[in-house]
Coordinates of C-alpha atoms in Angstrom, one line a residue:
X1214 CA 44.0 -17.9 -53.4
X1215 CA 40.7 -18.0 -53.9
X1216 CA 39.4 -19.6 -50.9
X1217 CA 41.3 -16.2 -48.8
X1218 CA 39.3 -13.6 -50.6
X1219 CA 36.6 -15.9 -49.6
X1220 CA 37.4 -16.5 -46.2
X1221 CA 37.9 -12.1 -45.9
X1222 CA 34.6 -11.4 -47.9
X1223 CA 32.8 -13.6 -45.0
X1224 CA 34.6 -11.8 -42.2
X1225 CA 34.0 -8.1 -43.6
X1226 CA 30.5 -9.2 -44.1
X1227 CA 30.2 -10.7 -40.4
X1228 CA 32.0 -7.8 -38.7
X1229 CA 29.6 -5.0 -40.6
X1230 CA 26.7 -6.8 -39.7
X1231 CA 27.3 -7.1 -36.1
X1232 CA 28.6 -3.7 -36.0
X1233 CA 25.4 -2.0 -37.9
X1234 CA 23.3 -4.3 -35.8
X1235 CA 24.8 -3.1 -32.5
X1236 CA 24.3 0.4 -33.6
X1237 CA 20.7 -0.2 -34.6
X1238 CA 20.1 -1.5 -31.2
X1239 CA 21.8 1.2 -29.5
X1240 CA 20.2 4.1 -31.8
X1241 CA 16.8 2.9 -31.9
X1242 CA 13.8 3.1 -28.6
X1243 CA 12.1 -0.6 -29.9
X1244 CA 14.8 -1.9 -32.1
X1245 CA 13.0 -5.2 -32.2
X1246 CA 9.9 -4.3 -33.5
X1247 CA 9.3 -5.5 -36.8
X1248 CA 6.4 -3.0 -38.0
X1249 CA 9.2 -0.1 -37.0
X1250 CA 12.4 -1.4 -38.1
X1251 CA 12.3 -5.0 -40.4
X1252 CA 15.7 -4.1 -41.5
X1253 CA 17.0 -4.8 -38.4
X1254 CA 15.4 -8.2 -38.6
X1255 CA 16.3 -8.5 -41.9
X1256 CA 20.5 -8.1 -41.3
X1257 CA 20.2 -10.5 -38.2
X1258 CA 18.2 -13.5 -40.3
X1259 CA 20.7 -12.2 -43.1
X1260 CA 23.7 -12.9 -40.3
X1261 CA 22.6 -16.1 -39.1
X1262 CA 21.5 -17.5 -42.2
X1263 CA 25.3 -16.2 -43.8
X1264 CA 26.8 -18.2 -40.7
X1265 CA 24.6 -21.4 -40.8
X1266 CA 25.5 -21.7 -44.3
X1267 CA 29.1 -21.2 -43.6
X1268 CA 29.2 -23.9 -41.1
X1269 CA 27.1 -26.1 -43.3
X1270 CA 29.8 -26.2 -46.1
X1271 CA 32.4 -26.8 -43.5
X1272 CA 30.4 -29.9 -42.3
X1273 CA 29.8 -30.8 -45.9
X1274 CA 33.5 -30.3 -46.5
X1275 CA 34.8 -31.9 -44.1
X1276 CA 32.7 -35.4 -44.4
X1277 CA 34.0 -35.7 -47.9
X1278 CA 37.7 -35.3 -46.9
X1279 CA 37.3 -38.0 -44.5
X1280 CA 35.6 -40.0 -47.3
X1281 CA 38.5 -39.6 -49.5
X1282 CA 40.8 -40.5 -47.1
X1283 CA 38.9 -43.5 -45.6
X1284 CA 38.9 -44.7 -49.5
X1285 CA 42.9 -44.4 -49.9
X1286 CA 43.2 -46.7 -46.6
X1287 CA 41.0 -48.8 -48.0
X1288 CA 37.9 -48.4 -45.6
X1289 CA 34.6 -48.8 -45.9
X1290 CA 32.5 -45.9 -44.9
X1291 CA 29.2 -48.2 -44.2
X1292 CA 32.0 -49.9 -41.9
X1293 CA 32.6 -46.9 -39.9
X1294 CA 30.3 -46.2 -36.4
X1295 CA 29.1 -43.0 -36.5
X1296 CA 27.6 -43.3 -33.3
X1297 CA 30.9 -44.6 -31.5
X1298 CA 31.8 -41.7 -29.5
X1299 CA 28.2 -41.5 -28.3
X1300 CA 28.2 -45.0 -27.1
X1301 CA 31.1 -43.7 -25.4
X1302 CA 29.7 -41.3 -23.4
X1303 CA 26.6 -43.5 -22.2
X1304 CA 29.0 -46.3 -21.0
X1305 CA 31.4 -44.5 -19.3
X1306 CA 28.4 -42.3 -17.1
X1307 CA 26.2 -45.5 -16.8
X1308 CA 28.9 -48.5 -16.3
X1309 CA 26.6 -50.9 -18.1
X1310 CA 28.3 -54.5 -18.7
X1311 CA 27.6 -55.8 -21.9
X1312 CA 25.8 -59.2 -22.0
X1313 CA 28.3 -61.2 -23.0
X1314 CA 30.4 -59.5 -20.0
X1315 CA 27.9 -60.5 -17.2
X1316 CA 29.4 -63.6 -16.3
X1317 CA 32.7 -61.7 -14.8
X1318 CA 29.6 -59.6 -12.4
X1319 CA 27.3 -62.3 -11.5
X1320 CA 26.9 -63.4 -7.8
X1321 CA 26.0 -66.2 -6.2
X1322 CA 22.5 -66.0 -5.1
X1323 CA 20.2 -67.9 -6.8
X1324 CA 16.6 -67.8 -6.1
X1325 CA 14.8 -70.5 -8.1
X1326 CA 17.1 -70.4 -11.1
X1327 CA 17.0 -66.5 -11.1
X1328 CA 20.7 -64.6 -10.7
X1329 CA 22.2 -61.5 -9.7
X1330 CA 24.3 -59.2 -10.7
X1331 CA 26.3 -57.0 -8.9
X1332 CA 26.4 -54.1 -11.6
X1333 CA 27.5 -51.0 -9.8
X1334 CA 25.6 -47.7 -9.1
X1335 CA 25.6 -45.4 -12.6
X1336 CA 28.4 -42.6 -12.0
X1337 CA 25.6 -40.0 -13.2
X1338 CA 22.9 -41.3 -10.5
X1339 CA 25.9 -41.7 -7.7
X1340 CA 27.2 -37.9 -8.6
X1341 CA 23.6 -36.3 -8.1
X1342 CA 23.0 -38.3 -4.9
X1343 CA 26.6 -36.2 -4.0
X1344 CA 25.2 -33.1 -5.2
X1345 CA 21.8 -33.4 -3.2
X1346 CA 24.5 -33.8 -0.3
X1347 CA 26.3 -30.9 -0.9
X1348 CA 23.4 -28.7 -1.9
X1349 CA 21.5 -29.9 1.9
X1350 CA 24.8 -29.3 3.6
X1351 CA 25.0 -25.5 1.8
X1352 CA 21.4 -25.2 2.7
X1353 CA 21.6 -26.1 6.2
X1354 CA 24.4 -23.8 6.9
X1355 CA 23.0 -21.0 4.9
X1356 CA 19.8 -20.4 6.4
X1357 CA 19.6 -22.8 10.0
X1358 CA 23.1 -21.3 11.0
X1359 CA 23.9 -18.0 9.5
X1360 CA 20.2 -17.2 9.2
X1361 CA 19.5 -16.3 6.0
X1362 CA 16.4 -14.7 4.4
X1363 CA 14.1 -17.3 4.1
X1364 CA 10.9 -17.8 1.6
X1365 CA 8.6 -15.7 3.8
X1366 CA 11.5 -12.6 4.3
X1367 CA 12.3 -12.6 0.8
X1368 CA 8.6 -11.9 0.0
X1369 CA 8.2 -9.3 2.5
X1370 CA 10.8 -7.7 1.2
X1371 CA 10.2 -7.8 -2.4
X1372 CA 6.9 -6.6 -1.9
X1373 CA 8.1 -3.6 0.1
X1374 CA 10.4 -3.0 -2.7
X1375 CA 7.8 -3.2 -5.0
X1376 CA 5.8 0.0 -2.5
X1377 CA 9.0 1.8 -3.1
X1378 CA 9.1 1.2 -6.7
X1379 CA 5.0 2.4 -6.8
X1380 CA 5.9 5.1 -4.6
X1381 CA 8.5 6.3 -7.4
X1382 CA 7.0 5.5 -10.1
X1383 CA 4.0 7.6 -8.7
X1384 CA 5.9 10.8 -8.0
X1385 CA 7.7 10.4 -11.6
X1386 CA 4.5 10.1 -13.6
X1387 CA 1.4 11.6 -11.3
X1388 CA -1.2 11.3 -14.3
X1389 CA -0.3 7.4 -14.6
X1390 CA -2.0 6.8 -11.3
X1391 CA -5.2 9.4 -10.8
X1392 CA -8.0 7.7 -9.4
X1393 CA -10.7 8.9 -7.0
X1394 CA -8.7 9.3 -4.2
X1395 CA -5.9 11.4 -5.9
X1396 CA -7.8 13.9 -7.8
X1397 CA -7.8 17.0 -7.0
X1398 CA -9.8 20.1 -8.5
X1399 CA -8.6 21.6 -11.4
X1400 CA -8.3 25.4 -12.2
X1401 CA -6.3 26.3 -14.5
X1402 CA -8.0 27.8 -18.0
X1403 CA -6.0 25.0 -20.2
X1404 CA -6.9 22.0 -17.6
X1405 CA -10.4 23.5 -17.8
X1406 CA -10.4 24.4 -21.4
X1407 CA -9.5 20.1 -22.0
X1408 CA -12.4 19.3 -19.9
X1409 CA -15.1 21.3 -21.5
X1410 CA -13.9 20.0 -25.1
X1411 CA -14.2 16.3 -22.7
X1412 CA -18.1 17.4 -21.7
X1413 CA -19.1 18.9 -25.3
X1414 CA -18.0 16.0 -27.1
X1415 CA -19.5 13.1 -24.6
X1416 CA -21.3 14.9 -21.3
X1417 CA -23.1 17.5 -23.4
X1418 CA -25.3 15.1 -25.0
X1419 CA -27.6 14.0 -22.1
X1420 CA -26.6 17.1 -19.7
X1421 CA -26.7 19.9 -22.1
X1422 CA -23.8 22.1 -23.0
X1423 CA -24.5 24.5 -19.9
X1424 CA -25.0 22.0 -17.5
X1425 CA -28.8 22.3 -17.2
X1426 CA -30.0 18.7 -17.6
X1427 CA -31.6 16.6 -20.4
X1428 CA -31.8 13.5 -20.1
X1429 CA -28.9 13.3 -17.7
X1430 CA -29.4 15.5 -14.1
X1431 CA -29.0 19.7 -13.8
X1432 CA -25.1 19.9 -13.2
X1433 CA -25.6 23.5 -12.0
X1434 CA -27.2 23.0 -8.9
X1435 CA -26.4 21.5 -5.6
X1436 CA -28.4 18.1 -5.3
X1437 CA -27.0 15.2 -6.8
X1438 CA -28.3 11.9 -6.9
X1439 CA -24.7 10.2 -6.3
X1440 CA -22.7 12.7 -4.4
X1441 CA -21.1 15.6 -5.3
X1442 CA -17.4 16.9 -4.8
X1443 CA -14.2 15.7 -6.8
X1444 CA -14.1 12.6 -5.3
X1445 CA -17.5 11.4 -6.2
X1446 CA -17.7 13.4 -9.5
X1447 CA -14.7 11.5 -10.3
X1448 CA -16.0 8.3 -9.4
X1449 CA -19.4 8.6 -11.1
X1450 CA -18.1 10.1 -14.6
X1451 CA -15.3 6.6 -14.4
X1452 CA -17.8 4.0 -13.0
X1453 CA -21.1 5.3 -14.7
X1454 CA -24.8 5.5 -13.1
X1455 CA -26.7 3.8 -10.9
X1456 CA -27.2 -0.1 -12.6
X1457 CA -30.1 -0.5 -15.1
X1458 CA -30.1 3.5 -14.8
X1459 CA -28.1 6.8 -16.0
X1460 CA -24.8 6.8 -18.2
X1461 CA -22.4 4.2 -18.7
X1462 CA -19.0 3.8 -17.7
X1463 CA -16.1 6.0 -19.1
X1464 CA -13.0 4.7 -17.6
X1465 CA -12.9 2.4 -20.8
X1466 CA -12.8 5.5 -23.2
X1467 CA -11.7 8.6 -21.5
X1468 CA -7.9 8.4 -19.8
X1469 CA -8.5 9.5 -16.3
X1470 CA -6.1 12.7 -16.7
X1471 CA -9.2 13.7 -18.9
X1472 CA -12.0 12.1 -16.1
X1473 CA -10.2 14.9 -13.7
X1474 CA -10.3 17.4 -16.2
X1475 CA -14.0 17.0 -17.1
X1476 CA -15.2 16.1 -13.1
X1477 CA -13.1 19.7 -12.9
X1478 CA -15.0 21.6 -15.9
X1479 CA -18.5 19.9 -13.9
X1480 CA -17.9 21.4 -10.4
X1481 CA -16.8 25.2 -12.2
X1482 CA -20.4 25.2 -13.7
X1483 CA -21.8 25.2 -10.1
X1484 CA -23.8 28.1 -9.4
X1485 CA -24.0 29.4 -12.5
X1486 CA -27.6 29.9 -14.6
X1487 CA -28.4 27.6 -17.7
X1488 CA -31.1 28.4 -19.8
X1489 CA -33.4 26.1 -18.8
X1490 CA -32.6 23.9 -15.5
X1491 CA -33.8 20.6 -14.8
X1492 CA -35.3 20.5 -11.4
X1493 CA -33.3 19.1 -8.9
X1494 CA -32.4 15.6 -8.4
X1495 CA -31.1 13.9 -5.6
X1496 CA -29.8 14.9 -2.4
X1497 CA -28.2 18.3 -1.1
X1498 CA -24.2 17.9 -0.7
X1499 CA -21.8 20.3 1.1
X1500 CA -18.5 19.7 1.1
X1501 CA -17.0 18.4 4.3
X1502 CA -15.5 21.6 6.5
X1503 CA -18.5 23.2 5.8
X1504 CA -22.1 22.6 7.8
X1505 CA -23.5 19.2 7.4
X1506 CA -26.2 19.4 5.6
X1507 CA -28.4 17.0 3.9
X1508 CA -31.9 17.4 2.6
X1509 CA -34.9 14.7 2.1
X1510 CA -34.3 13.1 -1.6
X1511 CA -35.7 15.4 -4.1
X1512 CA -37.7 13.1 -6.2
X1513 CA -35.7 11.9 -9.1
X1514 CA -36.2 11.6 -12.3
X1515 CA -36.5 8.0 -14.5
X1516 CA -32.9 8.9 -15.6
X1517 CA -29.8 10.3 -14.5
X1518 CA -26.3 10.6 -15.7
X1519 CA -23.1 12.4 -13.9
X1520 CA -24.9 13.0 -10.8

């Protein structure tokens, strides 16, 4: 009796486990992570551990009924070949003749006292020789008669269905893949109001909090010593300065939803009046549609930042 409620504890115990582990997997984003939720590791090293044991006992259990019975028919258990059925297997897939048995497979030959035997070919070398067969027939058929996709198509198509994945993933999640070429000019106050907290906490520093130039370049006027616009702005504020000169880069710190925002915040302060300007720096930029211009270099300064 007591080996049923044993057998029904370990059954209830298995089926609530699974069951609460299923719905932990289910209910929960990273179920696996073990900073978020150890119980979940907990109940599956407590499920495996609970079944390991189980089978252990069984094993254990099961050796010493075959002891007993080996001792009432009188047989020795350091008589007994453990190993038999193993031995089994390797002669049945190899073939091997035992050496006492090599007589029956010897031939005729003899080269200067030395024999041969005619052992046959191992069944599990014979029946991959057949399968290399098979698999070059498939082969042949499959992609030198009915023509199918070979190493080169199946590239150029998993890398166009990669694009269409980017493509996707790029309409889904538009902030995930700003760079230069994609930003655009902000203009609304809360995109505008996230860049100047962005400048004020890092830009505001060298460039001063209107825009007139410290150590950094005047932000306020129209010469800039890297290019102006969105594009360049953009490029300047992620890649930094000119090497050995001007600010480092901020594509390791800001994310660039905030580089746009900021490189926004930077072109509204155009044209307005700071307290005290920095003389210019740079060259003049005009946006492209409008006339063409560019000026001589106004002599720059030892430093620059943005521009």
């Amino acid at each position: 009796m007591k080996k049923y409620f044993q057998s029904i504890a370990y059954i209830i115990f298995i089926a609530v486990t699974f069951f609460a582990i299923i719905t932990a997997i289910k209910s929960y984003e990273n179920p696996f992570s073990l900073y978020e939720h150890p119980l979940v590791w907990i109940a599956l090293i407590g499920l495996i551990s609970v079944v390991v044991l189980k089978e252990a006992l069984n094993v254990v259990a099961q050796q010493k009924a075959e002891q007993l019975q080996m001792e009432k028919e009188g047989i020795k258990p350091e008589d007994v070949d453990n190993w038999a059925w193993a031995k089994k297997i390797i002669n049945k897939w190899t073939e091997a003749k035992a050496v006492e048995e090599e007589d029956e497979i010897i031939l005729d030959h003899n080269y200067d006292g030395i024999k041969e035997l005619d052992n046959n070919l191992p069944p599990w070398w014979l029946y991959m020789f057949y399968a290399t067969i098979i698999f070059g027939a498939i082969y042949l058929v499959r992609y030198h008669v009915l023509g199918a996709d070979n190493q080169e198509m199946e590239y150029a198509n998993a890398v166009a269905e990669a694009k269409r994945e980017l493509a996707a993933f790029k309409s889904n999640s538009p902030e995930a893949v700003i760079d230069a070429e994609t930003a655009i000019v902000l203009t609304s106050d809360s995109d505008l109001s996230r860049g100047k907290a962005v400048y004020n906490l890092n830009c505001a520093a060298c460039h001063i909090a209107d825009g007139g130039g410290g150590i950094g370049p005047n932000l306020t006027d129209q010469y800039w010593i890297l290019g102006g616009g969105m594009k360049n702005i953009f490029n300047t504020v992620s890649n930094g300065g000119r090497d050995g000169k001007g600010m480092v880069a901020w594509n390791k710190t800001l994310k660039p939803a905030d580089i746009q925002k900021v490189a926004s915040y930077i072109i509204s302060l155009q044209g307005t009046t700071p307290a005290k300007p920095k003389p210019p720096q740079g060259d003049l930029y005009v946006e492209e549609g409008q006339n063409n211009v560019t000026e001589n270099s106004v002599e720059e300064q030892p430093k620059d930042s943005i521009q």
